[in-house]
Amino acid sequence: MSENIKKDLDQAKKNYQSKKYEDAKDIYESLYIEHPEAFTIWDKRFYSWALYQLHVKNPEDETELFEAVDLITQLVPQEDHSEKDGVCAYTMSMMKLLDYLYKNKDYENIIIWSEKLNPDYLSKKTSTFTTDDGREVKLASNKEKYYNWLSKSYQEVEDYDECLSVSKKALEELDQFTNNGDIWFKWRIARSCRELGEYEEAIKYLNDIYRFKKDWYIQWEIAENYFFMGEEEKSLEYAASAALSRGDIDKKIKLYSLLEDLLEDDDPEIALKHSYLIYSIRLHNEWNIDEGLEEEIANAGLDTENTEYWKIERELKSYWKELKFKNQQPTFGVISRIFPHGKTGFVKDESGHSYFFNGFEFKGDPNKYREGVKVSFYIEEGYDKKKDEFKPNAVNIYDI
């Protein structure tokens, strides 16, 4: 190596250490084109960090970001941080790029670029920071982020085999999750299984999710899988439960459509009422209405100007309740305790056994929502987050 090249490399290093990143990059850039063999591993590292500071850390130009990360991955190797966390220009640059792509929903490029990262080398260490209001927030590890970005990308491009494989690997390899990360991986597994025709496997994962996350759309997904399996009775039960669960009515159109399909042969009158509910929701929101649906409502002699869909939904609730609880007898008891905030409490059955309940499960006269009132209710498994255990809860509570 000539003395001049060595001096230039030393100057570039000094520029970097003085935070003169542009000057450092200019020297490294010109030398690397003409004399790449003169670069030691340390020269390459400083060159990589200069590129990171200028074009990766806070990217403004997409092309420059791509080119900088591509060059960094040629200059330095990915370091193994699986056991001991540390800083690595390769890993940090790739994570920045994947994050940029994810925020821009560029799923195909995420799949392409992710091949440059070895997930076995990524750290599983999470981090935390405290917000201005004193709330502690936990941040995902690099490994969790990588698997989340990749599994989501495979789902979006409809490569369900790969989505299934990546999501299962994430559950196997990660022992800490943030923001319900494990639930999202299970959700993608269930979705992939459904698309691949593995309905029983999908239902297994969805039931596992539902034990922790009591959302209507999970029950709807279970109902759909049973429908595809030809088990219409079970599909009806879960669909009715989803319809009764809390959630915006106008977001449940596909659920109501499933109920319509399930009831079309055995109870055409109720099926029509579901069609009317869908029609009214679309009319209220000024959404497009299929000509066939419009014709069906008109031919049935129903009011084609009715936008009060919540009234139709209210009429259907008793029917959904009958479907959901048809295999269970109601339990009778009394509201034994309501906590001061009014949102939760306990009911005690006639044998003296107590069941926890959420206030929104009380469907009776609001004026009778108080301790000592006799009630009927049904029993459903619930999850106690604080105690990390499953217990039967009281649901669908009515005063008697």
Phi, psi and omega in degrees: 000133180288156181296326180294319180296317179300317179297319179296318179295320177296322179293320178299318178297316179297321177299317180297313182296335177269008180065025173268069190297320181295316179296319179297314182298318181301317179292312180301317184300311182293321180291322185292330178293318185268327188222062181298331182292343182280348184279126171278173177299328179288323175298318180294322179294315179296322177298317180298317181292326176296317177297319180299312182297324186273322191235352185244317186303311178227075187293138175245331182242123184297317181298316178297321178300310181300313183295320181295315181294320178300317180292319179301320180290343174273329183284315186231155178273164172283127180273151181276109178246024183291329181254323182231119182290152179188183179258139182212121182301321180300303184295314182297322180292317179295320179294321177297317181294314180296322177297318178299315180295321181295316179296333179263009177055035178268073190291325180295320178289330176300315181297318181294310184289330183297339178294343178277353179251136173265109183297337179294340180268353184279147181284143175261007183282128175269167178223164180225155171216158182253128180285170181300332180268012175087007181274133180270127181244132180263131181256145183293151175286164177300324182292318179295317178301313181303309182293324178297310180300317185288316180295320177297319181295316178296324177295317183292327179270004175065033171262083190286331176299313180290322177300317179298313183296312182295318182295319178293322179296322178299315180295327180287321190266336183264135177249356175227138179229150176241153177050046179059034182304320180296325179294320180294323177294318178296323178298316180291327175297313180298316180297317181295317179300318179299314181294333180269002178082013179264070191292321180296319178295320178299315181297323180300314180290322180295321177296322177297317178296318186295333179297331182257332188230098187275065180254146186299324186290340175288317176297323178298317178298319178298316179301318180297318180296319176296324178298315179294333178279350181086009179265079189289330179295314179292323178299317179298317182299314181288324179295319178295320178297319178296320180295327180280338183288156179298144180157155180295127182301319185285358174262359185256020185303316181295326176295314179296327178294321177296316178299321177300313180298320182291330186261353188305319184275316187274331182215072185300331181293316178289325177300318178298323180295327175292322176298320180294322178298315178298315180301313183295322178298313181296321180294317180299319183272001181059040176269164177298141178240126179300139182300324180296320179292317180298318180293320179299316182292319180294316181294333179280356179076019180274157182292111183280000177254004185285116178251002182273070186295332182296333178289322177294319179299320180297322179293327183279344186301318181296325179291317179297320179299318179298319179293316184294318188252019186294338180261013181224134176278143178294150175256147182243145180185212184215147174289112185269333180203138170236125181293155186308325180286347175081358187271340182217169178182197179226145168244149181242128180281179186293342178268357178096003180276135183261144178230133176289149175213154171266142184303327181291349178280350177279112186257000185275203180295119181305330180290345180256013177278085182201164180294143178093350181282134178285139185220161166247149181201169175243164185246133182217144180293135177230164182245128177265105184297320183295318181266354180052053178210158180262135179219151176290135179246157174271132178226165178050061187267132177231142173287149180231000000 
